[in-house]
Short mmCIF file of C-alpha atoms in Angstrom, two decimals:
data_model
loop_
_atom_site.label_atom_id
_atom_site.label_comp_id
_atom_site.label_asym_id
_atom_site.label_seq_id
_atom_site.Cartn_x
_atom_site.Cartn_y
_atom_site.Cartn_z
CA UNK Z 265 -8.59 -6.66 6.53
CA UNK Z 266 -5.37 -6.10 4.43
CA UNK Z 267 -6.56 -3.62 2.54
CA UNK Z 268 -8.21 -1.64 5.06
CA UNK Z 269 -4.79 -0.98 6.53
CA UNK Z 270 -3.30 -0.45 3.39
CA UNK Z 271 -6.33 2.27 2.90
CA UNK Z 272 -6.47 4.10 5.89
CA UNK Z 273 -2.88 4.45 6.91
CA UNK Z 274 -2.20 7.33 4.82
CA UNK Z 275 -4.94 9.38 6.00
CA UNK Z 276 -7.66 10.49 8.81
CA UNK Z 277 -9.48 8.21 10.28
CA UNK Z 278 -11.60 8.49 13.68
CA UNK Z 279 -8.51 9.33 16.29
CA UNK Z 280 -5.66 8.73 13.99
CA UNK Z 281 -3.32 10.80 11.92
CA UNK Z 282 -2.22 9.93 8.56
CA UNK Z 283 0.94 8.67 8.30
CA UNK Z 284 3.40 9.28 5.57
CA UNK Z 285 3.28 7.06 2.39
CA UNK Z 286 6.37 4.65 2.18
CA UNK Z 287 8.28 3.03 -0.55
CA UNK Z 288 6.60 -0.86 0.08
CA UNK Z 289 3.66 -0.34 0.67
CA UNK Z 290 2.51 -3.73 0.24
CA UNK Z 291 4.61 -4.68 3.25
CA UNK Z 292 2.84 -4.44 6.39
CA UNK Z 293 4.53 -4.68 10.05
CA UNK Z 294 2.39 -4.85 12.90
CA UNK Z 295 4.25 -3.32 15.98
CA UNK Z 296 2.87 -4.09 19.26
CA UNK Z 297 3.13 -3.32 22.72
CA UNK Z 298 2.09 -3.01 26.35
CA UNK Z 299 1.65 0.61 25.63
CA UNK Z 300 -2.11 0.68 26.69
CA UNK Z 301 -4.54 -0.95 29.18
CA UNK Z 302 -7.76 -2.95 28.83
CA UNK Z 303 -10.04 -5.19 30.92
CA UNK Z 304 -8.77 -8.26 30.96
CA UNK Z 305 -11.23 -10.08 32.54
CA UNK Z 306 -14.15 -8.83 30.35
CA UNK Z 307 -12.21 -10.57 27.53
CA UNK Z 308 -12.66 -13.31 28.94
CA UNK Z 309 -15.43 -16.41 29.02
CA UNK Z 310 -17.86 -15.96 32.17
CA UNK Z 311 -16.83 -18.84 34.49
CA UNK Z 312 -12.65 -18.39 33.16
CA UNK Z 313 -11.06 -17.23 36.75
CA UNK Z 314 -8.25 -14.46 36.02
CA UNK Z 315 -5.32 -16.28 38.18
CA UNK Z 316 -5.63 -19.92 36.06
CA UNK Z 317 -2.33 -20.64 35.39
CA UNK Z 318 -3.50 -21.43 31.68
CA UNK Z 319 -4.01 -17.97 30.72
CA UNK Z 320 -1.68 -16.67 28.18
CA UNK Z 321 -0.36 -13.57 29.74
CA UNK Z 322 2.24 -10.98 30.55
CA UNK Z 323 1.50 -10.91 34.50
CA UNK Z 324 4.29 -13.54 35.31
CA UNK Z 325 6.67 -10.84 34.78
CA UNK Z 326 8.02 -8.89 38.54
CA UNK Z 327 5.73 -6.78 39.50
CA UNK Z 328 8.00 -3.54 40.21
CA UNK Z 329 8.48 -0.90 38.56
CA UNK Z 330 9.75 -0.65 35.24
CA UNK Z 331 11.97 1.89 33.53
CA UNK Z 332 9.07 3.29 31.52
CA UNK Z 333 5.34 4.93 32.22
CA UNK Z 334 2.85 4.13 29.46
CA UNK Z 335 3.24 7.27 28.20
CA UNK Z 336 6.80 6.46 27.16
CA UNK Z 337 5.80 2.64 25.98
CA UNK Z 338 3.99 4.18 23.39
CA UNK Z 339 6.52 6.85 22.28
CA UNK Z 340 9.12 4.13 22.29
CA UNK Z 341 6.58 2.15 19.97
CA UNK Z 342 5.68 5.27 18.08
CA UNK Z 343 9.90 5.71 17.33
CA UNK Z 344 10.20 2.42 16.50
CA UNK Z 345 7.30 2.38 13.83
CA UNK Z 346 8.31 5.59 12.44
CA UNK Z 347 12.38 4.12 12.18
CA UNK Z 348 10.48 1.31 9.90
CA UNK Z 349 8.97 3.89 8.09
CA UNK Z 350 11.48 5.48 7.32
CA UNK Z 351 13.92 2.55 6.14
CA UNK Z 352 11.10 2.29 3.50
CA UNK Z 353 8.23 -0.56 5.82
CA UNK Z 354 4.45 0.08 6.00
CA UNK Z 355 4.84 -0.05 10.27
CA UNK Z 356 1.91 0.64 12.31
CA UNK Z 357 0.84 0.24 15.76
CA UNK Z 358 -3.01 -0.68 16.16
CA UNK Z 359 -4.23 2.64 17.33
CA UNK Z 360 -2.64 3.94 13.22
CA UNK Z 361 -5.62 1.96 11.79
CA UNK Z 362 -8.26 3.98 13.40
CA UNK Z 363 -11.48 1.06 14.38
CA UNK Z 364 -12.63 1.84 17.27
CA UNK Z 365 -12.72 -0.65 20.35
CA UNK Z 366 -17.01 -0.72 20.46
CA UNK Z 367 -16.38 -2.20 16.78
CA UNK Z 368 -13.64 -4.54 17.69
CA UNK Z 369 -12.31 -5.43 20.59
CA UNK Z 370 -8.71 -4.86 21.24
CA UNK Z 371 -7.55 -8.42 20.79
CA UNK Z 372 -9.60 -9.54 18.16
CA UNK Z 373 -7.89 -6.10 15.95
CA UNK Z 374 -4.29 -7.36 17.19
CA UNK Z 375 -5.24 -10.98 15.93
CA UNK Z 376 -6.78 -9.48 12.60
CA UNK Z 377 -3.65 -6.73 12.41
CA UNK Z 378 -1.49 -9.70 12.76
CA UNK Z 379 -2.70 -12.38 10.37
CA UNK Z 380 -2.67 -9.24 7.32
CA UNK Z 381 0.96 -8.17 8.07
CA UNK Z 382 4.27 -9.27 6.92
CA UNK Z 383 5.73 -9.15 10.42
CA UNK Z 384 4.80 -8.65 13.47
CA UNK Z 385 7.08 -7.11 16.50
CA UNK Z 386 6.02 -7.08 20.13
CA UNK Z 387 7.72 -4.63 21.93
CA UNK Z 388 8.33 -6.14 25.81
CA UNK Z 389 10.26 -3.08 27.48
CA UNK Z 390 9.71 -3.17 31.19
CA UNK Z 391 6.23 -1.82 32.05
CA UNK Z 392 6.37 -2.75 35.72
CA UNK Z 393 2.03 -4.06 36.44
CA UNK Z 394 0.93 -2.66 33.38
CA UNK Z 395 0.87 -6.42 31.81
CA UNK Z 396 -3.08 -6.11 31.14
CA UNK Z 397 -2.16 -6.42 26.83
CA UNK Z 398 -0.22 -10.28 27.60
CA UNK Z 399 -3.98 -11.65 27.17
CA UNK Z 400 -4.00 -9.83 23.54
CA UNK Z 401 -0.59 -11.13 22.61
CA UNK Z 402 -1.50 -14.31 23.81
CA UNK Z 403 -3.93 -14.80 21.43
CA UNK Z 404 -2.03 -13.50 18.46
CA UNK Z 405 0.70 -16.12 19.21
CA UNK Z 406 -1.75 -18.63 19.43
CA UNK Z 407 -3.98 -17.51 16.36
CA UNK Z 408 -0.68 -17.60 14.27
CA UNK Z 409 1.16 -19.97 15.37
CA UNK Z 410 -1.07 -22.58 16.90
CA UNK Z 411 -0.60 -25.95 14.99
CA UNK Z 412 -3.74 -25.55 12.71
CA UNK Z 413 -3.63 -26.09 8.96
CA UNK Z 414 -4.21 -22.69 7.22
CA UNK Z 415 -4.06 -22.44 3.05
CA UNK Z 416 -4.34 -26.39 2.48
CA UNK Z 417 -0.57 -26.34 4.62
CA UNK Z 418 0.14 -29.44 7.70
CA UNK Z 419 -0.32 -28.18 10.37
CA UNK Z 420 3.12 -28.63 11.61
CA UNK Z 421 4.15 -26.78 8.31
CA UNK Z 422 1.76 -23.51 8.39
CA UNK Z 423 2.66 -23.16 11.97
CA UNK Z 424 6.45 -23.47 11.52
CA UNK Z 425 5.80 -20.44 8.88
CA UNK Z 426 3.79 -18.26 10.92
CA UNK Z 427 6.37 -18.27 13.10
CA UNK Z 428 8.75 -17.22 10.92
CA UNK Z 429 6.64 -13.56 10.66
CA UNK Z 430 6.74 -13.17 14.54
CA UNK Z 431 9.40 -11.76 16.46
CA UNK Z 432 9.44 -10.81 20.26
CA UNK Z 433 11.81 -7.65 21.12
CA UNK Z 434 12.57 -7.37 24.69
CA UNK Z 435 14.98 -6.13 27.10
CA UNK Z 436 17.18 -8.15 28.95
CA UNK Z 437 15.63 -8.00 32.11
CA UNK Z 438 12.46 -8.89 31.68
CA UNK Z 439 11.80 -12.22 32.65
CA UNK Z 440 8.44 -14.03 32.07
CA UNK Z 441 7.35 -17.63 31.08
CA UNK Z 442 5.45 -16.17 28.28
CA UNK Z 443 8.38 -15.49 26.80
CA UNK Z 444 9.70 -19.14 26.96
CA UNK Z 445 7.13 -20.40 25.20
CA UNK Z 446 7.08 -18.08 22.51
CA UNK Z 447 10.92 -20.16 21.56
CA UNK Z 448 9.29 -23.56 22.96
CA UNK Z 449 5.90 -23.51 21.94
CA UNK Z 450 5.68 -21.88 19.02
CA UNK Z 451 9.22 -20.92 18.23
CA UNK Z 452 9.42 -17.62 17.30
CA UNK Z 453 11.97 -15.35 17.51
CA UNK Z 454 12.88 -13.30 20.97
CA UNK Z 455 15.75 -10.97 20.39
CA UNK Z 456 16.82 -7.80 23.01
CA UNK Z 457 17.87 -4.57 22.76
CA UNK Z 458 19.10 -1.85 25.43
CA UNK Z 459 18.11 1.53 23.82
CA UNK Z 460 15.42 2.67 21.13
CA UNK Z 461 18.21 2.76 18.61
CA UNK Z 462 19.14 -0.86 19.41
CA UNK Z 463 15.10 -1.89 19.23
CA UNK Z 464 15.07 0.43 15.80
CA UNK Z 465 18.43 -1.98 14.61
CA UNK Z 466 17.27 -4.66 15.76
CA UNK Z 467 13.51 -4.78 14.23
CA UNK Z 468 14.79 -3.19 10.72
CA UNK Z 469 17.26 -6.34 10.43
CA UNK Z 470 14.17 -8.94 11.31
CA UNK Z 471 12.18 -7.08 8.46
CA UNK Z 472 14.49 -6.78 6.30
CA UNK Z 473 15.13 -11.03 6.45
CA UNK Z 474 11.25 -11.72 5.91
CA UNK Z 475 11.68 -9.34 2.96
CA UNK Z 476 14.57 -11.21 1.43
CA UNK Z 477 12.45 -14.61 2.55
CA UNK Z 478 9.53 -13.94 0.46
CA UNK Z 479 11.42 -12.43 -2.53
CA UNK Z 480 14.75 -14.84 -2.48
CA UNK Z 481 13.36 -17.79 -0.51
CA UNK Z 482 10.31 -19.76 -0.01
CA UNK Z 483 8.39 -17.60 2.58
CA UNK Z 484 5.11 -16.63 0.54
CA UNK Z 485 4.48 -13.09 -0.28
CA UNK Z 486 1.68 -11.36 0.94
CA UNK Z 487 -0.48 -10.08 -1.58
#
């Protein structure tokens, strides 16, 4: 998947437009967020209840009219992607890769994109009740940061290293039990932003930190 993403981003694939080349082609940054909806129930087992407390979901956000509509969120994420690309990072959204949903569902795509990336940033603005994507981030978090062995590392070591690559950037007034779980269950990073420029700065700082850890620290480089 990693090589597929790298090869697809600079060319037109399906409905996805080509992105301009960047200096750090192999430093992938997956930018995800609630910019599209899909049927949560369709992704659950037949005997599952969508209202179960155990479901990984952002549905605990206040059901109010958020500061953004769906198109606004997509535009915010595109601006964040472009700002990171201007700084040389190979940032992308799921829709940039050109994989059709009938070939791979949205949740599976996000898991695979996060696995393949050097860094993953989930942007959580105040979006009211447009929160179907909650199960997507829950799946990604459990896969990325769950306590399972990978690449020969002990489970607790593998989990901690994967957590270093994941960040949630949220507006200050967003409240969710899932945001607390990012820190307490998975020890992931949660940072706040006030506007688009601040979001760009937060994400760029996070990507620079991961890059430095790969180059100068002991975080394994993605090949």
